[in-house]
Amino acid sequence: MPLSAPVRPDESIGRLLEALKPFSTEMSVVPRKRLHWEYKGEAQLYLFMQGELSVLRVTDGLVIAGAYVPHLFGLAEALQPSRCHILRVDVDSTILRVSAKKAMEIFDQQNLWRDVSITLAYFNSYLFYRDDLVVQQRTYSVICNHLQEIIQLPLETRMRVSVLEYIQERTHLSRSSVLNVLFALKEANYLSLKRGGYLIEMNELPEKI
């Protein structure tokens, strides 16, 4: 049985964003722009305020996670740099940056380290959740798990990213494997796809097909 997605700590993330915003600089970003963890040689935190953004694995460009609501990125990289991931802006977005050094000072001054810990714990739990979606799972299960994620996305996002693109960006499944399962589910009336492969509706999926 797959793990449930971790609960996003909205209050903690909100407090961190509000504390950092007055000291942050809005960035000029365009869709597909990639953000690295340093600016002029100094570690940065990124305040994602609106739009869409993906977290990519550096080694192969695999999408690890996506953000559609306000989020704070760079905490783990500031504390324990690994440079294993980068950020990709997917649509016109509002993003601010602040130096990690300044952010740490603010966390000290405003006693925000508990919120930092809660946010980092959420990120950690999400990585376990994502691994559970794809590691040592049958092809059909992996596809179904991602369909469950897609149907929860805003309609605007679902109409922009096809099911095939979404799944292939996040897994190493072949195009034919994904399309075969989608065709079978569509033929059995478990889901409805708009021309181009965009998910419109989905019923409860069977354990196998």
GROMACS .gro file of N, CA and C in nm, residues 22-146:
model
  375
   22PRO      N    1   1.064   4.098   0.339
   22PRO     CA    2   1.115   4.236   0.342
   22PRO      C    3   1.263   4.248   0.306
   23PHE      N    4   1.337   4.139   0.314
   23PHE     CA    5   1.480   4.141   0.288
   23PHE      C    6   1.516   4.074   0.155
   24SER      N    7   1.413   4.042   0.077
   24SER     CA    8   1.433   3.967  -0.047
   24SER      C    9   1.421   4.055  -0.171
   25THR      N   10   1.479   4.007  -0.279
   25THR     CA   11   1.477   4.078  -0.407
   25THR      C   12   1.399   3.997  -0.509
   26GLU      N   13   1.302   4.062  -0.575
   26GLU     CA   14   1.225   3.990  -0.678
   26GLU      C   15   1.313   3.965  -0.800
   27MET      N   16   1.300   3.846  -0.857
   27MET     CA   17   1.382   3.807  -0.971
   27MET      C   18   1.306   3.821  -1.101
   28SER      N   19   1.379   3.837  -1.208
   28SER     CA   20   1.322   3.836  -1.342
   28SER      C   21   1.341   3.696  -1.398
   29VAL      N   22   1.233   3.620  -1.410
   29VAL     CA   23   1.243   3.482  -1.456
   29VAL      C   24   1.149   3.460  -1.574
   30VAL      N   25   1.187   3.367  -1.660
   30VAL     CA   26   1.104   3.330  -1.775
   30VAL      C   27   1.084   3.179  -1.770
   31PRO      N   28   0.977   3.127  -1.831
   31PRO     CA   29   0.953   2.983  -1.833
   31PRO      C   30   1.074   2.907  -1.886
   32ARG      N   31   1.103   2.794  -1.821
   32ARG     CA   32   1.213   2.701  -1.850
   32ARG      C   33   1.347   2.749  -1.793
   33LYS      N   34   1.349   2.865  -1.729
   33LYS     CA   35   1.473   2.911  -1.666
   33LYS      C   36   1.510   2.820  -1.550
   34ARG      N   37   1.637   2.789  -1.536
   34ARG     CA   38   1.683   2.706  -1.426
   34ARG      C   39   1.756   2.792  -1.323
   35LEU      N   40   1.724   2.766  -1.198
   35LEU     CA   41   1.781   2.844  -1.089
   35LEU      C   42   1.881   2.758  -1.013
   36HIS      N   43   1.998   2.812  -0.992
   36HIS     CA   44   2.101   2.742  -0.916
   36HIS      C   45   2.107   2.800  -0.775
   37TRP      N   46   2.181   2.733  -0.689
   37TRP     CA   47   2.173   2.766  -0.546
   37TRP      C   48   2.263   2.880  -0.504
   38GLU      N   49   2.338   2.937  -0.597
   38GLU     CA   50   2.425   3.049  -0.563
   38GLU      C   51   2.401   3.167  -0.657
   39TYR      N   52   2.420   3.286  -0.606
   39TYR     CA   53   2.413   3.407  -0.686
   39TYR      C   54   2.536   3.491  -0.652
   40LYS      N   55   2.618   3.514  -0.752
   40LYS     CA   56   2.744   3.586  -0.731
   40LYS      C   57   2.827   3.522  -0.621
   41GLY      N   58   2.830   3.388  -0.623
   41GLY     CA   59   2.912   3.313  -0.529
   41GLY      C   60   2.856   3.299  -0.390
   42GLU      N   61   2.733   3.346  -0.368
   42GLU     CA   62   2.674   3.342  -0.234
   42GLU      C   63   2.549   3.255  -0.234
   43ALA      N   64   2.538   3.165  -0.136
   43ALA     CA   65   2.423   3.076  -0.126
   43ALA      C   66   2.293   3.156  -0.112
   44GLN      N   67   2.187   3.107  -0.176
   44GLN     CA   68   2.059   3.178  -0.178
   44GLN      C   69   1.944   3.089  -0.131
   45LEU      N   70   1.841   3.153  -0.078
   45LEU     CA   71   1.711   3.090  -0.059
   45LEU      C   72   1.616   3.153  -0.159
   46TYR      N   73   1.522   3.072  -0.210
   46TYR     CA   74   1.426   3.122  -0.309
   46TYR      C   75   1.286   3.118  -0.251
   47LEU      N   76   1.220   3.232  -0.256
   47LEU     CA   77   1.082   3.243  -0.209
   47LEU      C   78   0.991   3.233  -0.331
   48PHE      N   79   0.928   3.119  -0.348
   48PHE     CA   80   0.837   3.097  -0.460
   48PHE      C   81   0.698   3.143  -0.417
   49MET      N   82   0.647   3.247  -0.481
   49MET     CA   83   0.522   3.308  -0.439
   49MET      C   84   0.402   3.266  -0.523
   50GLN      N   85   0.420   3.255  -0.654
   50GLN     CA   86   0.311   3.209  -0.740
   50GLN      C   87   0.366   3.163  -0.874
   51GLY      N   88   0.288   3.079  -0.942
   51GLY     CA   89   0.329   3.023  -1.070
   51GLY      C   90   0.343   2.873  -1.061
   52GLU      N   91   0.440   2.818  -1.132
   52GLU     CA   92   0.470   2.675  -1.126
   52GLU      C   93   0.621   2.656  -1.135
   53LEU      N   94   0.670   2.563  -1.055
   53LEU     CA   95   0.815   2.541  -1.047
   53LEU      C   96   0.839   2.393  -1.022
   54SER      N   97   0.947   2.340  -1.081
   54SER     CA   98   0.983   2.199  -1.061
   54SER      C   99   1.121   2.187  -0.998
   55VAL      N  100   1.138   2.081  -0.919
   55VAL     CA  101   1.269   2.046  -0.863
   55VAL      C  102   1.325   1.932  -0.947
   56LEU      N  103   1.441   1.952  -1.007
   56LEU     CA  104   1.501   1.854  -1.096
   56LEU      C  105   1.626   1.792  -1.035
   57ARG      N  106   1.644   1.662  -1.060
   57ARG     CA  107   1.767   1.596  -1.020
   57ARG      C  108   1.876   1.632  -1.121
   58VAL      N  109   1.991   1.675  -1.073
   58VAL     CA  110   2.096   1.726  -1.161
   58VAL      C  111   2.146   1.619  -1.257
   59THR      N  112   2.162   1.496  -1.209
   59THR     CA  113   2.227   1.392  -1.289
   59THR      C  114   2.152   1.358  -1.417
   60ASP      N  115   2.018   1.359  -1.412
   60ASP     CA  116   1.942   1.317  -1.530
   60ASP      C  117   1.822   1.404  -1.564
   61GLY      N  118   1.802   1.512  -1.489
   61GLY     CA  119   1.691   1.601  -1.518
   61GLY      C  120   1.555   1.550  -1.477
   62LEU      N  121   1.551   1.440  -1.400
   62LEU     CA  122   1.424   1.383  -1.357
   62LEU      C  123   1.354   1.480  -1.261
   63VAL      N  124   1.224   1.499  -1.279
   63VAL     CA  125   1.148   1.587  -1.191
   63VAL      C  126   1.120   1.514  -1.060
   64ILE      N  127   1.164   1.571  -0.950
   64ILE     CA  128   1.146   1.511  -0.818
   64ILE      C  129   1.018   1.563  -0.752
   65ALA      N  130   0.986   1.689  -0.775
   65ALA     CA  131   0.868   1.749  -0.713
   65ALA      C  132   0.828   1.873  -0.791
   66GLY      N  133   0.704   1.916  -0.770
   66GLY     CA  134   0.655   2.038  -0.832
   66GLY      C  135   0.592   2.127  -0.728
   67ALA      N  136   0.594   2.258  -0.751
   67ALA     CA  137   0.532   2.353  -0.658
   67ALA      C  138   0.432   2.439  -0.734
   68TYR      N  139   0.314   2.454  -0.673
   68TYR     CA  140   0.207   2.532  -0.735
   68TYR      C  141   0.152   2.635  -0.637
   69VAL      N  142   0.197   2.630  -0.514
   69VAL     CA  143   0.156   2.725  -0.410
   69VAL      C  144   0.283   2.777  -0.344
   70PRO      N  145   0.275   2.888  -0.269
   70PRO     CA  146   0.396   2.948  -0.209
   70PRO      C  147   0.483   2.847  -0.133
   71HIS      N  148   0.613   2.858  -0.155
   71HIS     CA  149   0.707   2.763  -0.096
   71HIS      C  150   0.842   2.832  -0.074
   72LEU      N  151   0.924   2.773   0.010
   72LEU     CA  152   1.059   2.823   0.034
   72LEU      C  153   1.158   2.713  -0.004
   73PHE      N  154   1.251   2.746  -0.093
   73PHE     CA  155   1.349   2.648  -0.138
   73PHE      C  156   1.490   2.694  -0.104
   74GLY      N  157   1.575   2.596  -0.074
   74GLY     CA  158   1.716   2.624  -0.049
   74GLY      C  159   1.761   2.604   0.094
   75LEU      N  160   1.668   2.570   0.183
   75LEU     CA  161   1.705   2.551   0.324
   75LEU      C  162   1.810   2.441   0.340
   76ALA      N  163   1.782   2.325   0.282
   76ALA     CA  164   1.875   2.213   0.297
   76ALA      C  165   2.009   2.244   0.231
   77GLU      N  166   2.004   2.308   0.114
   77GLU     CA  167   2.128   2.341   0.043
   77GLU      C  168   2.212   2.442   0.121
   78ALA      N  169   2.145   2.532   0.192
   78ALA     CA  170   2.218   2.632   0.271
   78ALA      C  171   2.287   2.569   0.391
   79LEU      N  172   2.223   2.468   0.450
   79LEU     CA  173   2.276   2.405   0.571
   79LEU      C  174   2.371   2.290   0.540
   80GLN      N  175   2.342   2.216   0.432
   80GLN     CA  176   2.421   2.099   0.397
   80GLN      C  177   2.429   2.090   0.244
   81PRO      N  178   2.513   2.171   0.181
   81PRO     CA  179   2.517   2.177   0.035
   81PRO      C  180   2.549   2.042  -0.029
   82SER      N  181   2.469   2.003  -0.127
   82SER     CA  182   2.495   1.879  -0.201
   82SER      C  183   2.492   1.903  -0.351
   83ARG      N  184   2.418   2.006  -0.393
   83ARG     CA  185   2.406   2.041  -0.535
   83ARG      C  186   2.353   1.924  -0.617
   84CYS      N  187   2.264   1.846  -0.558
   84CYS     CA  188   2.205   1.732  -0.628
   84CYS      C  189   2.082   1.771  -0.709
   85HIS      N  190   2.024   1.887  -0.677
   85HIS     CA  191   1.901   1.930  -0.743
   85HIS      C  192   1.911   2.076  -0.785
   86ILE      N  193   1.831   2.111  -0.884
   86ILE     CA  194   1.817   2.251  -0.925
   86ILE      C  195   1.668   2.279  -0.943
   87LEU      N  196   1.635   2.406  -0.956
   87LEU     CA  197   1.496   2.447  -0.974
   87LEU      C  198   1.474   2.489  -1.119
   88ARG      N  199   1.354   2.458  -1.170
   88ARG     CA  200   1.316   2.500  -1.306
   88ARG      C  201   1.183   2.574  -1.301
   89VAL      N  202   1.180   2.693  -1.356
   89VAL     CA  203   1.057   2.770  -1.364
   89VAL      C  204   0.976   2.718  -1.483
   90ASP      N  205   0.850   2.679  -1.460
   90ASP     CA  206   0.771   2.618  -1.567
   90ASP      C  207   0.679   2.715  -1.639
   91VAL      N  208   0.630   2.816  -1.570
   91VAL     CA  209   0.545   2.919  -1.631
   91VAL      C  210   0.586   3.054  -1.572
   92ASP      N  211   0.526   3.162  -1.622
   92ASP     CA  212   0.554   3.293  -1.562
   92ASP      C  213   0.528   3.285  -1.412
   93SER      N  214   0.626   3.320  -1.332
   93SER     CA  215   0.617   3.302  -1.187
   93SER      C  216   0.674   3.422  -1.113
   94THR      N  217   0.633   3.434  -0.987
   94THR     CA  218   0.689   3.536  -0.899
   94THR      C  219   0.781   3.468  -0.799
   95ILE      N  220   0.910   3.500  -0.808
   95ILE     CA  221   1.011   3.438  -0.722
   95ILE      C  222   1.103   3.546  -0.668
   96LEU      N  223   1.131   3.538  -0.539
   96LEU     CA  224   1.224   3.631  -0.474
   96LEU      C  225   1.345   3.552  -0.424
   97ARG      N  226   1.455   3.620  -0.408
   97ARG     CA  227   1.573   3.554  -0.352
   97ARG      C  228   1.628   3.636  -0.236
   98VAL      N  229   1.692   3.565  -0.143
   98VAL     CA  230   1.757   3.629  -0.030
   98VAL      C  231   1.881   3.546   0.001
   99SER      N  232   1.988   3.611   0.044
   99SER     CA  233   2.109   3.536   0.074
   99SER      C  234   2.084   3.444   0.194
  100ALA      N  235   2.141   3.326   0.187
  100ALA     CA  236   2.124   3.230   0.297
  100ALA      C  237   2.179   3.287   0.427
  101LYS      N  238   2.288   3.363   0.417
  101LYS     CA  239   2.347   3.422   0.538
  101LYS      C  240   2.248   3.516   0.606
  102LYS      N  241   2.183   3.602   0.527
  102LYS     CA  242   2.085   3.694   0.583
  102LYS      C  243   1.967   3.618   0.640
  103ALA      N  244   1.925   3.513   0.570
  103ALA     CA  245   1.812   3.433   0.618
  103ALA      C  246   1.842   3.371   0.754
  104MET      N  247   1.963   3.321   0.772
  104MET     CA  248   1.999   3.260   0.899
  104MET      C  249   1.995   3.363   1.013
  105GLU      N  250   2.038   3.484   0.983
  105GLU     CA  251   2.032   3.590   1.084
  105GLU      C  252   1.888   3.618   1.125
  106ILE      N  253   1.799   3.619   1.026
  106ILE     CA  254   1.657   3.645   1.054
  106ILE      C  255   1.597   3.531   1.136
  107PHE      N  256   1.633   3.409   1.102
  107PHE     CA  257   1.582   3.293   1.178
  107PHE      C  258   1.626   3.303   1.324
  108ASP      N  259   1.750   3.347   1.346
  108ASP     CA  260   1.800   3.365   1.483
  108ASP      C  261   1.723   3.475   1.555
  109GLN      N  262   1.710   3.589   1.489
  109GLN     CA  263   1.647   3.706   1.551
  109GLN      C  264   1.500   3.683   1.583
  110GLN      N  265   1.429   3.612   1.494
  110GLN     CA  266   1.285   3.595   1.511
  110GLN      C  267   1.247   3.457   1.565
  111ASN      N  268   1.347   3.381   1.609
  111ASN     CA  269   1.323   3.250   1.670
  111ASN      C  270   1.238   3.161   1.578
  112LEU      N  271   1.285   3.143   1.456
  112LEU     CA  272   1.209   3.069   1.355
  112LEU      C  273   1.265   2.930   1.324
  113TRP      N  274   1.360   2.885   1.405
  113TRP     CA  275   1.423   2.757   1.372
  113TRP      C  276   1.328   2.639   1.386
  114ARG      N  277   1.228   2.650   1.471
  114ARG     CA  278   1.128   2.543   1.479
  114ARG      C  279   1.054   2.531   1.345
  115ASP      N  280   1.018   2.645   1.287
  115ASP     CA  281   0.950   2.642   1.157
  115ASP      C  282   1.043   2.590   1.048
  116VAL      N  283   1.170   2.624   1.057
  116VAL     CA  284   1.267   2.569   0.961
  116VAL      C  285   1.272   2.417   0.973
  117SER      N  286   1.277   2.366   1.096
  117SER     CA  287   1.283   2.221   1.118
  117SER      C  288   1.159   2.150   1.064
  118ILE      N  289   1.043   2.210   1.089
  118ILE     CA  290   0.917   2.150   1.042
  118ILE      C  291   0.914   2.147   0.889
  119THR      N  292   0.961   2.254   0.827
  119THR     CA  293   0.963   2.260   0.681
  119THR      C  294   1.060   2.158   0.623
  120LEU      N  295   1.177   2.145   0.683
  120LEU     CA  296   1.275   2.046   0.637
  120LEU      C  297   1.223   1.904   0.656
  121ALA      N  298   1.152   1.880   0.766
  121ALA     CA  299   1.093   1.748   0.790
  121ALA      C  300   0.991   1.714   0.682
  122TYR      N  301   0.916   1.815   0.641
  122TYR     CA  302   0.819   1.795   0.532
  122TYR      C  303   0.890   1.757   0.403
  123PHE      N  304   0.996   1.829   0.369
  123PHE     CA  305   1.071   1.796   0.248
  123PHE      C  306   1.124   1.653   0.255
  124ASN      N  307   1.177   1.615   0.371
  124ASN     CA  308   1.231   1.481   0.389
  124ASN      C  309   1.123   1.375   0.370
  125SER      N  310   1.007   1.399   0.430
  125SER     CA  311   0.895   1.304   0.418
  125SER      C  312   0.848   1.294   0.273
  126TYR      N  313   0.852   1.406   0.202
  126TYR     CA  314   0.807   1.403   0.063
  126TYR      C  315   0.899   1.316  -0.022
  127LEU      N  316   1.029   1.318   0.007
  127LEU     CA  317   1.122   1.235  -0.069
  127LEU      C  318   1.094   1.087  -0.045
  128PHE      N  319   1.061   1.049   0.080
  128PHE     CA  320   1.022   0.910   0.108
  128PHE      C  321   0.895   0.875   0.032
  129TYR      N  322   0.800   0.968   0.031
  129TYR     CA  323   0.673   0.947  -0.039
  129TYR      C  324   0.698   0.927  -0.188
  130ARG      N  325   0.783   1.011  -0.247
  130ARG     CA  326   0.810   0.999  -0.390
  130ARG      C  327   0.877   0.866  -0.422
  131ASP      N  328   0.974   0.825  -0.340
  131ASP     CA  329   1.039   0.696  -0.363
  131ASP      C  330   0.937   0.583  -0.358
  132ASP      N  331   0.841   0.593  -0.268
  132ASP     CA  332   0.739   0.489  -0.257
  132ASP      C  333   0.652   0.483  -0.382
  133LEU      N  334   0.641   0.594  -0.453
  133LEU     CA  335   0.560   0.597  -0.575
  133LEU      C  336   0.625   0.519  -0.688
  134VAL      N  337   0.758   0.517  -0.691
  134VAL     CA  338   0.826   0.466  -0.811
  134VAL      C  339   0.922   0.350  -0.788
  135VAL      N  340   0.977   0.336  -0.668
  135VAL     CA  341   1.081   0.235  -0.646
  135VAL      C  342   1.019   0.097  -0.624
  136GLN      N  343   1.065   0.000  -0.703
  136GLN     CA  344   1.021  -0.139  -0.693
  136GLN      C  345   0.869  -0.153  -0.703
  137GLN      N  346   0.809  -0.071  -0.785
  137GLN     CA  347   0.665  -0.081  -0.810
  137GLN      C  348   0.645  -0.133  -0.952
  138ARG      N  349   0.532  -0.202  -0.973
  138ARG     CA  350   0.496  -0.244  -1.108
  138ARG      C  351   0.468  -0.121  -1.194
  139THR      N  352   0.491  -0.135  -1.324
  139THR     CA  353   0.466  -0.024  -1.416
  139THR      C  354   0.326   0.032  -1.399
  140TYR      N  355   0.229  -0.056  -1.390
  140TYR     CA  356   0.090  -0.011  -1.377
  140TYR      C  357   0.071   0.070  -1.249
  141SER      N  358   0.129   0.024  -1.139
  141SER     CA  359   0.116   0.095  -1.012
  141SER      C  360   0.179   0.234  -1.018
  142VAL      N  361   0.296   0.242  -1.081
  142VAL     CA  362   0.364   0.371  -1.093
  142VAL      C  363   0.278   0.469  -1.171
  143ILE      N  364   0.219   0.422  -1.280
  143ILE     CA  365   0.134   0.509  -1.363
  143ILE      C  366   0.010   0.552  -1.286
  144CYS      N  367  -0.053   0.460  -1.216
  144CYS     CA  368  -0.172   0.494  -1.137
  144CYS      C  369  -0.139   0.595  -1.027
  145ASN      N  370  -0.026   0.576  -0.961
  145ASN     CA  371   0.014   0.669  -0.855
  145ASN      C  372   0.030   0.811  -0.911
  146HIS      N  373   0.087   0.822  -1.029
  146HIS     CA  374   0.104   0.954  -1.089
  146HIS      C  375  -0.027   1.011  -1.141
   0.00000   0.00000   0.00000
